[in-house]
Amino acid sequence: MKEKKHNFCAGPSTLPQEVFEQLSKAVINYNDTGLSILETSHRSDSFLEILHKTQDLVKDLLQISDDYSVLFLHGGASLEFLLVPYNLMKIGGTGAYLDTGRWSSKAIHEANILGNAKIVASSKDKNYNYIPTNYHVPTDADYFHCTTNNTIYGTQINEFPDIEIPLVADMSSDIFSRQMDFNKFDLIYAGAQKNVGTAGCALVVVKNSILGKTDRKIPTLLDYQKHIDNGSLSNTPTVFAIYTAYLNLTWLKNKGGIQGIEVENNRKASFLYEEIDRNPFFEGTARTEDRSKMNVTFNLKNTDKENLFQELCDDAGISGIVGHRSAGGYRASIYNAMPFESIEILVDTLRKFEKKLN
């Protein structure tokens, strides 16, 4: 059996080893029920207990008020690009958007299908390698949407505007990774396959009081209020993905929650960025003050040596390090479950590459 690789893929990402082990047992026999978690009914007491405990964990970890509902929905974060305007944009209305990369651009595209997506600021002029500042959010917009962390370009938002309209955030790649006042946001959504669990569903955290104000007829499976009323059971939910989220968030809770994991995440990111900045053969791609602590993007200064670097990565058991096809270069995704030992292996590989060329 091959040794476990160091998975730096942007998603589906690595999970804690103990979660893998718990999942493997549940696939054979969940909680000694005589049933696999894969065949457990979504209407059973066993699954309903999982669902409710997972929703409670989300609320506990984010420290959100009772005015929020927690949903697990199909379609990943990409479907939320459409559900947000469906549920928040009035007929003929406007959504204000901060354009910081590929995923915010896709959200803007979906919003324009229903109404008007007004771009308040964009970093497209420099291939999204920074976060715009000093922009104005129109007070007559129905909501303001931002992507908190940009997986492809390695940037992350550190400050959010104080506004009177609903604040919406796609937190797919950095939710549960750092402390902030999550009550500041009226709607948070995240694809599960990075810091929540496995691919197949999206986590949605929505303030109940912002719903039902669009006068729009919303199809049942696109209506947040219908999903709230049905307890995330409007159709068969992603049982396995939700169970994975339960195990993963329990692991996070036991590590000291978001406060505890933020310390580890800061340590991992600092260690890797320090080596990239020190090593004469590599360079970071994101503006220093906007660097992501989840997705570290960098380039080889001499692209003729790509094969050598790839050979060293392969020898070290490093997987998923190649950058997104639209950006090139390299990307190390270092989400919550990525152990510090894997960062050490990557840094050691960068140093070995340096020695090979000196």
mmCIF file of C-alpha atoms in Angstrom:
data_model
loop_
_atom_site.group_PDB
_atom_site.id
_atom_site.type_symbol
_atom_site.label_atom_id
_atom_site.label_comp_id
_atom_site.label_asym_id
_atom_site.label_seq_id
_atom_site.Cartn_x
_atom_site.Cartn_y
_atom_site.Cartn_z
ATOM 1 C CA MET A 1 0.000 0.000 0.000
ATOM 2 C CA LYS A 2 1.332 3.407 -0.983
ATOM 3 C CA GLU A 3 2.164 5.904 1.728
ATOM 4 C CA LYS A 4 -0.370 8.733 2.169
ATOM 5 C CA LYS A 5 0.493 11.693 -0.015
ATOM 6 C CA HIS A 6 0.614 15.329 1.036
ATOM 7 C CA ASN A 7 -2.540 16.644 -0.645
ATOM 8 C CA PHE A 8 -2.273 20.349 -1.479
ATOM 9 C CA CYS A 9 -5.257 20.213 -3.841
ATOM 10 C CA ALA A 10 -7.677 23.151 -3.690
ATOM 11 C CA GLY A 11 -10.612 20.766 -3.379
ATOM 12 C CA PRO A 12 -11.675 18.154 -2.716
ATOM 13 C CA SER A 13 -9.123 18.694 -0.001
ATOM 14 C CA THR A 14 -7.559 16.571 2.687
ATOM 15 C CA LEU A 15 -9.417 15.680 5.876
ATOM 16 C CA PRO A 16 -8.029 14.804 9.318
ATOM 17 C CA GLN A 17 -6.757 11.220 9.469
ATOM 18 C CA GLU A 18 -9.112 10.383 12.319
ATOM 19 C CA VAL A 19 -12.056 11.536 10.207
ATOM 20 C CA PHE A 20 -10.969 9.250 7.349
ATOM 21 C CA GLU A 21 -10.833 6.354 9.811
ATOM 22 C CA GLN A 22 -14.245 7.134 11.291
ATOM 23 C CA LEU A 23 -15.738 7.420 7.808
ATOM 24 C CA SER A 24 -14.263 4.117 6.683
ATOM 25 C CA LYS A 25 -15.920 2.340 9.598
ATOM 26 C CA ALA A 26 -19.253 4.070 9.020
ATOM 27 C CA VAL A 27 -19.268 3.041 5.367
ATOM 28 C CA ILE A 28 -19.275 -0.593 6.544
ATOM 29 C CA ASN A 29 -21.424 -0.277 9.651
ATOM 30 C CA TYR A 30 -22.602 3.095 10.959
ATOM 31 C CA ASN A 31 -22.676 3.302 14.757
ATOM 32 C CA ASP A 32 -23.337 -0.448 15.047
ATOM 33 C CA THR A 33 -26.741 -0.084 13.364
ATOM 34 C CA GLY A 34 -26.041 -2.852 10.877
ATOM 35 C CA LEU A 35 -26.358 -0.306 8.063
ATOM 36 C CA SER A 36 -23.757 1.598 6.100
ATOM 37 C CA ILE A 37 -23.965 5.378 6.372
ATOM 38 C CA LEU A 38 -24.369 5.234 2.577
ATOM 39 C CA GLU A 39 -27.677 3.383 2.924
ATOM 40 C CA THR A 40 -28.989 5.145 6.004
ATOM 41 C CA SER A 41 -32.365 6.767 5.389
ATOM 42 C CA HIS A 42 -32.475 10.551 5.516
ATOM 43 C CA ARG A 43 -35.755 10.185 7.421
ATOM 44 C CA SER A 44 -34.297 7.893 10.068
ATOM 45 C CA ASP A 45 -33.712 8.972 13.650
ATOM 46 C CA SER A 46 -30.016 8.157 13.120
ATOM 47 C CA PHE A 47 -29.593 10.679 10.333
ATOM 48 C CA LEU A 48 -31.834 13.344 11.836
ATOM 49 C CA GLU A 49 -29.632 13.240 14.916
ATOM 50 C CA ILE A 50 -26.550 13.755 12.711
ATOM 51 C CA LEU A 51 -28.193 16.644 10.865
ATOM 52 C CA HIS A 52 -29.302 18.485 13.993
ATOM 53 C CA LYS A 53 -25.961 17.994 15.742
ATOM 54 C CA THR A 54 -24.127 19.308 12.685
ATOM 55 C CA GLN A 55 -26.353 22.375 12.484
ATOM 56 C CA ASP A 56 -25.730 23.012 16.185
ATOM 57 C CA LEU A 57 -21.974 22.649 15.663
ATOM 58 C CA VAL A 58 -22.053 25.257 12.901
ATOM 59 C CA LYS A 59 -23.889 27.719 15.123
ATOM 60 C CA ASP A 60 -21.568 27.011 18.037
ATOM 61 C CA LEU A 61 -18.345 27.377 16.044
ATOM 62 C CA LEU A 62 -19.480 30.563 14.276
ATOM 63 C CA GLN A 63 -21.037 31.966 17.479
ATOM 64 C CA ILE A 64 -24.073 33.210 15.568
ATOM 65 C CA SER A 65 -27.351 34.414 17.043
ATOM 66 C CA ASP A 66 -30.675 32.576 17.093
ATOM 67 C CA ASP A 67 -31.904 34.590 14.096
ATOM 68 C CA TYR A 68 -29.861 32.375 11.748
ATOM 69 C CA SER A 69 -30.817 29.115 10.061
ATOM 70 C CA VAL A 70 -28.258 26.509 8.979
ATOM 71 C CA LEU A 71 -28.929 24.594 5.768
ATOM 72 C CA PHE A 72 -27.156 21.853 3.838
ATOM 73 C CA LEU A 73 -28.162 22.058 0.182
ATOM 74 C CA HIS A 74 -27.335 20.383 -3.110
ATOM 75 C CA GLY A 75 -25.368 21.997 -5.921
ATOM 76 C CA GLY A 76 -22.289 23.207 -4.097
ATOM 77 C CA ALA A 77 -21.392 26.889 -3.873
ATOM 78 C CA SER A 78 -21.937 27.363 -7.606
ATOM 79 C CA LEU A 79 -25.696 26.921 -7.261
ATOM 80 C CA GLU A 80 -25.674 29.532 -4.498
ATOM 81 C CA PHE A 81 -24.491 32.045 -7.104
ATOM 82 C CA LEU A 82 -28.057 31.805 -8.428
ATOM 83 C CA LEU A 83 -29.920 31.258 -5.156
ATOM 84 C CA VAL A 84 -28.575 34.482 -3.652
ATOM 85 C CA PRO A 85 -30.196 36.796 -6.225
ATOM 86 C CA TYR A 86 -33.313 34.610 -6.377
ATOM 87 C CA ASN A 87 -33.844 35.082 -2.645
ATOM 88 C CA LEU A 88 -32.517 38.601 -2.092
ATOM 89 C CA MET A 89 -32.810 40.576 -5.331
ATOM 90 C CA LYS A 90 -36.102 42.341 -5.934
ATOM 91 C CA ILE A 91 -37.683 42.199 -9.373
ATOM 92 C CA GLY A 92 -35.762 44.786 -11.411
ATOM 93 C CA GLY A 93 -33.387 45.154 -8.485
ATOM 94 C CA THR A 94 -29.629 45.339 -8.096
ATOM 95 C CA GLY A 95 -26.998 43.295 -6.333
ATOM 96 C CA ALA A 96 -23.674 44.981 -5.549
ATOM 97 C CA TYR A 97 -20.618 42.777 -6.141
ATOM 98 C CA LEU A 98 -16.923 42.926 -5.361
ATOM 99 C CA ASP A 99 -15.084 41.222 -8.238
ATOM 100 C CA THR A 100 -11.947 39.510 -6.911
ATOM 101 C CA GLY A 101 -11.629 36.435 -9.114
ATOM 102 C CA ARG A 102 -13.160 33.619 -11.109
ATOM 103 C CA TRP A 103 -15.795 32.640 -8.552
ATOM 104 C CA SER A 104 -17.048 36.157 -7.892
ATOM 105 C CA SER A 105 -17.212 36.632 -11.672
ATOM 106 C CA LYS A 106 -19.393 33.532 -11.948
ATOM 107 C CA ALA A 107 -21.652 34.864 -9.187
ATOM 108 C CA ILE A 108 -21.947 38.149 -11.069
ATOM 109 C CA HIS A 109 -22.921 36.283 -14.238
ATOM 110 C CA GLU A 110 -25.738 34.435 -12.458
ATOM 111 C CA ALA A 111 -27.059 37.624 -10.835
ATOM 112 C CA ASN A 112 -27.238 39.338 -14.212
ATOM 113 C CA ILE A 113 -29.637 36.625 -15.400
ATOM 114 C CA LEU A 114 -32.249 37.824 -12.900
ATOM 115 C CA GLY A 115 -31.485 41.524 -12.619
ATOM 116 C CA ASN A 116 -28.517 43.835 -12.446
ATOM 117 C CA ALA A 117 -25.198 42.967 -10.870
ATOM 118 C CA LYS A 118 -23.347 46.189 -10.178
ATOM 119 C CA ILE A 119 -19.588 45.736 -9.804
ATOM 120 C CA VAL A 120 -18.440 48.185 -7.127
ATOM 121 C CA ALA A 121 -14.742 47.366 -7.567
ATOM 122 C CA SER A 122 -12.552 44.825 -9.357
ATOM 123 C CA SER A 123 -8.965 43.590 -9.299
ATOM 124 C CA LYS A 124 -9.181 42.083 -12.779
ATOM 125 C CA ASP A 125 -6.770 44.716 -14.091
ATOM 126 C CA LYS A 126 -3.881 42.916 -12.373
ATOM 127 C CA ASN A 127 -5.099 39.357 -12.825
ATOM 128 C CA TYR A 128 -6.825 39.446 -9.448
ATOM 129 C CA ASN A 129 -3.597 39.541 -7.447
ATOM 130 C CA TYR A 130 -4.959 42.043 -4.896
ATOM 131 C CA ILE A 131 -8.110 43.001 -2.981
ATOM 132 C CA PRO A 132 -9.676 46.354 -3.958
ATOM 133 C CA THR A 133 -10.139 49.007 -1.264
ATOM 134 C CA ASN A 134 -11.894 52.365 -0.868
ATOM 135 C CA TYR A 135 -14.921 51.330 -2.893
ATOM 136 C CA HIS A 136 -18.478 52.543 -2.373
ATOM 137 C CA VAL A 137 -21.381 50.170 -1.821
ATOM 138 C CA PRO A 138 -24.635 51.728 -3.106
ATOM 139 C CA THR A 139 -27.230 51.994 -0.367
ATOM 140 C CA ASP A 140 -30.081 51.259 -2.772
ATOM 141 C CA ALA A 141 -28.700 47.818 -3.751
ATOM 142 C CA ASP A 142 -30.586 44.787 -2.461
ATOM 143 C CA TYR A 143 -27.408 43.251 -1.039
ATOM 144 C CA PHE A 144 -23.611 43.312 -1.254
ATOM 145 C CA HIS A 145 -21.744 40.134 -2.230
ATOM 146 C CA CYS A 146 -18.070 39.314 -1.746
ATOM 147 C CA THR A 147 -15.837 36.245 -1.951
ATOM 148 C CA THR A 148 -13.768 36.159 1.214
ATOM 149 C CA ASN A 149 -10.919 34.001 -0.110
ATOM 150 C CA ASN A 150 -9.879 33.458 -3.710
ATOM 151 C CA THR A 151 -8.532 29.966 -4.272
ATOM 152 C CA ILE A 152 -7.116 30.528 -7.743
ATOM 153 C CA TYR A 153 -5.265 33.787 -7.129
ATOM 154 C CA GLY A 154 -4.310 33.372 -3.472
ATOM 155 C CA THR A 155 -5.920 36.509 -2.054
ATOM 156 C CA GLN A 156 -8.071 36.968 1.039
ATOM 157 C CA ILE A 157 -10.249 39.798 2.334
ATOM 158 C CA ASN A 158 -9.263 41.090 5.761
ATOM 159 C CA GLU A 159 -11.701 44.001 6.155
ATOM 160 C CA PHE A 160 -15.401 44.109 5.335
ATOM 161 C CA PRO A 161 -17.536 47.205 4.814
ATOM 162 C CA ASP A 162 -20.013 48.448 7.393
ATOM 163 C CA ILE A 163 -23.224 48.699 5.403
ATOM 164 C CA GLU A 164 -26.958 48.921 5.995
ATOM 165 C CA ILE A 165 -27.910 46.454 3.254
ATOM 166 C CA PRO A 166 -27.499 42.659 3.631
ATOM 167 C CA LEU A 167 -23.871 41.497 3.555
ATOM 168 C CA VAL A 168 -23.435 38.213 1.649
ATOM 169 C CA ALA A 169 -20.213 36.209 1.599
ATOM 170 C CA ASP A 170 -18.999 33.201 -0.320
ATOM 171 C CA MET A 171 -16.706 31.658 2.309
ATOM 172 C CA SER A 172 -16.133 28.384 0.481
ATOM 173 C CA SER A 173 -12.384 28.264 1.009
ATOM 174 C CA ASP A 174 -11.825 29.925 4.377
ATOM 175 C CA ILE A 175 -14.894 29.352 6.537
ATOM 176 C CA PHE A 176 -14.007 28.051 10.029
ATOM 177 C CA SER A 177 -10.348 29.034 9.466
ATOM 178 C CA ARG A 178 -10.126 32.397 11.253
ATOM 179 C CA GLN A 179 -11.937 34.377 13.887
ATOM 180 C CA MET A 180 -14.310 37.154 12.885
ATOM 181 C CA ASP A 181 -17.724 38.482 13.824
ATOM 182 C CA PHE A 182 -19.875 36.168 11.732
ATOM 183 C CA ASN A 183 -22.989 37.996 12.930
ATOM 184 C CA LYS A 184 -21.821 40.855 10.696
ATOM 185 C CA PHE A 185 -22.882 38.760 7.694
ATOM 186 C CA ASP A 186 -26.513 38.250 6.742
ATOM 187 C CA LEU A 187 -25.864 35.269 4.478
ATOM 188 C CA ILE A 188 -22.835 32.979 4.336
ATOM 189 C CA TYR A 189 -22.435 30.071 1.975
ATOM 190 C CA ALA A 190 -19.631 27.599 1.363
ATOM 191 C CA GLY A 191 -18.954 24.564 -0.779
ATOM 192 C CA ALA A 192 -18.264 21.707 1.617
ATOM 193 C CA GLN A 193 -15.142 20.249 0.004
ATOM 194 C CA LYS A 194 -12.522 22.482 1.634
ATOM 195 C CA ASN A 195 -13.006 23.221 5.348
ATOM 196 C CA VAL A 196 -16.405 21.605 5.919
ATOM 197 C CA GLY A 197 -16.145 18.066 4.597
ATOM 198 C CA THR A 198 -16.612 16.311 1.273
ATOM 199 C CA ALA A 199 -17.925 17.527 -2.068
ATOM 200 C CA GLY A 200 -21.630 17.210 -2.750
ATOM 201 C CA CYS A 201 -23.313 19.941 -0.775
ATOM 202 C CA ALA A 202 -23.169 23.555 0.271
ATOM 203 C CA LEU A 203 -23.433 24.968 3.755
ATOM 204 C CA VAL A 204 -25.738 27.987 3.936
ATOM 205 C CA VAL A 205 -26.081 30.178 7.018
ATOM 206 C CA VAL A 206 -28.824 32.767 6.540
ATOM 207 C CA LYS A 207 -30.379 35.385 8.767
ATOM 208 C CA ASN A 208 -34.090 34.647 8.753
ATOM 209 C CA SER A 209 -35.120 38.294 8.838
ATOM 210 C CA ILE A 210 -33.688 39.104 5.378
ATOM 211 C CA LEU A 211 -35.885 36.597 3.524
ATOM 212 C CA GLY A 212 -39.289 37.045 1.899
ATOM 213 C CA LYS A 213 -38.793 40.617 0.701
ATOM 214 C CA THR A 214 -38.347 40.258 -3.066
ATOM 215 C CA ASP A 215 -41.959 39.739 -4.270
ATOM 216 C CA ARG A 216 -40.397 37.154 -6.577
ATOM 217 C CA LYS A 217 -41.857 33.721 -7.275
ATOM 218 C CA ILE A 218 -39.076 31.320 -6.342
ATOM 219 C CA PRO A 219 -38.963 27.668 -7.452
ATOM 220 C CA THR A 220 -39.226 25.343 -4.457
ATOM 221 C CA LEU A 221 -35.666 23.990 -4.492
ATOM 222 C CA LEU A 222 -34.241 27.503 -4.943
ATOM 223 C CA ASP A 223 -36.174 29.003 -2.040
ATOM 224 C CA TYR A 224 -34.215 29.352 1.211
ATOM 225 C CA GLN A 225 -37.408 29.788 3.217
ATOM 226 C CA LYS A 226 -38.830 26.530 1.898
ATOM 227 C CA HIS A 227 -35.611 24.733 2.855
ATOM 228 C CA ILE A 228 -35.774 26.278 6.327
ATOM 229 C CA ASP A 229 -39.403 25.241 6.736
ATOM 230 C CA ASN A 230 -38.520 21.691 5.663
ATOM 231 C CA GLY A 231 -35.395 21.438 7.807
ATOM 232 C CA SER A 232 -33.003 20.898 4.857
ATOM 233 C CA LEU A 233 -35.203 17.958 3.818
ATOM 234 C CA SER A 234 -37.049 19.404 0.813
ATOM 235 C CA ASN A 235 -35.486 16.557 -1.126
ATOM 236 C CA THR A 236 -33.086 13.773 -0.177
ATOM 237 C CA PRO A 237 -30.072 15.482 1.392
ATOM 238 C CA THR A 238 -26.449 14.478 0.924
ATOM 239 C CA VAL A 239 -26.355 12.091 3.875
ATOM 240 C CA PHE A 240 -22.701 11.089 3.538
ATOM 241 C CA ALA A 241 -21.466 14.666 3.018
ATOM 242 C CA ILE A 242 -23.406 15.906 6.043
ATOM 243 C CA TYR A 243 -22.089 13.065 8.199
ATOM 244 C CA THR A 244 -18.564 13.949 7.068
ATOM 245 C CA ALA A 245 -19.209 17.571 8.041
ATOM 246 C CA TYR A 246 -20.349 16.393 11.472
ATOM 247 C CA LEU A 247 -17.137 14.431 12.024
ATOM 248 C CA ASN A 248 -14.913 17.195 10.646
ATOM 249 C CA LEU A 249 -16.548 19.971 12.677
ATOM 250 C CA THR A 250 -16.408 17.797 15.791
ATOM 251 C CA TRP A 251 -12.666 17.407 15.153
ATOM 252 C CA LEU A 252 -12.399 21.187 14.832
ATOM 253 C CA LYS A 253 -14.366 21.754 18.024
ATOM 254 C CA ASN A 254 -12.033 19.395 19.893
ATOM 255 C CA LYS A 255 -8.996 21.322 18.633
ATOM 256 C CA GLY A 256 -10.203 24.499 20.288
ATOM 257 C CA GLY A 257 -12.599 25.609 17.584
ATOM 258 C CA ILE A 258 -11.850 28.474 15.223
ATOM 259 C CA GLN A 259 -9.648 30.207 17.788
ATOM 260 C CA GLY A 260 -7.443 27.144 18.069
ATOM 261 C CA ILE A 261 -7.201 26.367 14.369
ATOM 262 C CA GLU A 262 -6.417 29.989 13.481
ATOM 263 C CA VAL A 263 -3.174 29.757 15.445
ATOM 264 C CA GLU A 264 -2.168 26.672 13.445
ATOM 265 C CA ASN A 265 -3.224 28.229 10.141
ATOM 266 C CA ASN A 266 -1.181 31.373 10.807
ATOM 267 C CA ARG A 267 1.853 29.249 11.647
ATOM 268 C CA LYS A 268 1.530 27.139 8.478
ATOM 269 C CA ALA A 269 1.050 30.131 6.170
ATOM 270 C CA SER A 270 3.886 32.164 7.718
ATOM 271 C CA PHE A 271 6.329 29.274 7.470
ATOM 272 C CA LEU A 272 5.574 28.682 3.788
ATOM 273 C CA TYR A 273 5.488 32.344 2.745
ATOM 274 C CA GLU A 274 8.790 32.998 4.510
ATOM 275 C CA GLU A 275 10.461 30.314 2.417
ATOM 276 C CA ILE A 276 8.923 31.538 -0.847
ATOM 277 C CA ASP A 277 10.121 35.080 -0.099
ATOM 278 C CA ARG A 278 13.586 33.859 0.900
ATOM 279 C CA ASN A 279 14.162 31.385 -1.909
ATOM 280 C CA PRO A 280 15.717 33.116 -4.966
ATOM 281 C CA PHE A 281 14.042 30.716 -7.401
ATOM 282 C CA PHE A 282 10.420 31.367 -6.401
ATOM 283 C CA GLU A 283 8.122 34.363 -6.081
ATOM 284 C CA GLY A 284 4.669 34.853 -4.609
ATOM 285 C CA THR A 285 1.914 36.065 -6.928
ATOM 286 C CA ALA A 286 -0.493 37.871 -4.560
ATOM 287 C CA ARG A 287 0.093 41.308 -3.108
ATOM 288 C CA THR A 288 1.738 40.776 0.278
ATOM 289 C CA GLU A 289 -0.938 42.433 2.403
ATOM 290 C CA ASP A 290 -3.690 40.472 0.646
ATOM 291 C CA ARG A 291 -2.096 37.016 0.769
ATOM 292 C CA SER A 292 -4.398 34.130 1.545
ATOM 293 C CA LYS A 293 -3.680 31.865 4.494
ATOM 294 C CA MET A 294 -5.576 29.050 2.793
ATOM 295 C CA ASN A 295 -4.213 29.091 -0.775
ATOM 296 C CA VAL A 296 -0.564 30.031 -1.220
ATOM 297 C CA THR A 297 0.158 30.884 -4.863
ATOM 298 C CA PHE A 298 3.666 31.186 -6.253
ATOM 299 C CA ASN A 299 5.695 30.887 -9.459
ATOM 300 C CA LEU A 300 9.057 29.580 -10.557
ATOM 301 C CA LYS A 301 11.161 32.458 -11.785
ATOM 302 C CA ASN A 302 12.714 30.141 -14.366
ATOM 303 C CA THR A 303 9.909 28.113 -15.948
ATOM 304 C CA ASP A 304 12.458 25.986 -17.823
ATOM 305 C CA LYS A 305 13.014 24.153 -14.539
ATOM 306 C CA GLU A 306 9.396 23.082 -14.044
ATOM 307 C CA ASN A 307 10.167 19.416 -14.757
ATOM 308 C CA LEU A 308 12.859 19.327 -12.097
ATOM 309 C CA PHE A 309 10.580 20.884 -9.514
ATOM 310 C CA GLN A 310 7.798 18.456 -10.384
ATOM 311 C CA GLU A 311 10.189 15.503 -9.997
ATOM 312 C CA LEU A 312 11.154 16.712 -6.529
ATOM 313 C CA CYS A 313 7.496 17.126 -5.577
ATOM 314 C CA ASP A 314 6.705 13.629 -6.819
ATOM 315 C CA ASP A 315 9.614 12.176 -4.856
ATOM 316 C CA ALA A 316 8.358 13.914 -1.698
ATOM 317 C CA GLY A 317 4.807 12.609 -2.144
ATOM 318 C CA ILE A 318 3.431 16.094 -2.820
ATOM 319 C CA SER A 319 0.142 16.073 -4.739
ATOM 320 C CA GLY A 320 -2.098 18.795 -6.172
ATOM 321 C CA ILE A 321 0.517 21.555 -6.152
ATOM 322 C CA VAL A 322 0.015 22.739 -9.750
ATOM 323 C CA GLY A 323 -1.892 26.023 -10.030
ATOM 324 C CA HIS A 324 -5.324 26.435 -11.566
ATOM 325 C CA ARG A 325 -5.364 26.120 -15.358
ATOM 326 C CA SER A 326 -6.416 29.774 -15.717
ATOM 327 C CA ALA A 327 -3.549 31.113 -13.587
ATOM 328 C CA GLY A 328 -0.664 28.673 -14.006
ATOM 329 C CA GLY A 329 2.232 28.478 -11.586
ATOM 330 C CA TYR A 330 1.770 26.678 -8.287
ATOM 331 C CA ARG A 331 -0.785 26.677 -5.507
ATOM 332 C CA ALA A 332 -0.490 25.101 -2.090
ATOM 333 C CA SER A 333 -3.909 24.807 -0.487
ATOM 334 C CA ILE A 334 -3.358 24.541 3.246
ATOM 335 C CA TYR A 335 -6.827 24.250 4.725
ATOM 336 C CA ASN A 336 -7.604 23.421 8.348
ATOM 337 C CA ALA A 337 -6.852 19.705 8.088
ATOM 338 C CA MET A 338 -3.451 20.148 6.421
ATOM 339 C CA PRO A 339 -0.861 19.119 9.038
ATOM 340 C CA PHE A 340 2.189 21.285 9.673
ATOM 341 C CA GLU A 341 4.382 18.307 8.800
ATOM 342 C CA SER A 342 3.163 18.526 5.197
ATOM 343 C CA ILE A 343 4.143 22.207 5.064
ATOM 344 C CA GLU A 344 7.592 21.214 6.297
ATOM 345 C CA ILE A 345 7.861 18.656 3.473
ATOM 346 C CA LEU A 346 6.951 21.302 0.892
ATOM 347 C CA VAL A 347 9.388 23.842 2.313
ATOM 348 C CA ASP A 348 12.098 21.194 2.345
ATOM 349 C CA THR A 349 11.348 20.489 -1.334
ATOM 350 C CA LEU A 350 11.705 24.186 -2.207
ATOM 351 C CA ARG A 351 15.090 24.172 -0.453
ATOM 352 C CA LYS A 352 16.186 21.022 -2.265
ATOM 353 C CA PHE A 353 15.299 22.674 -5.545
ATOM 354 C CA GLU A 354 17.468 25.651 -4.598
ATOM 355 C CA LYS A 355 20.424 23.388 -3.797
ATOM 356 C CA LYS A 356 20.047 21.571 -7.122
ATOM 357 C CA LEU A 357 20.453 24.835 -9.018
ATOM 358 C CA ASN A 358 23.265 26.300 -6.953
#
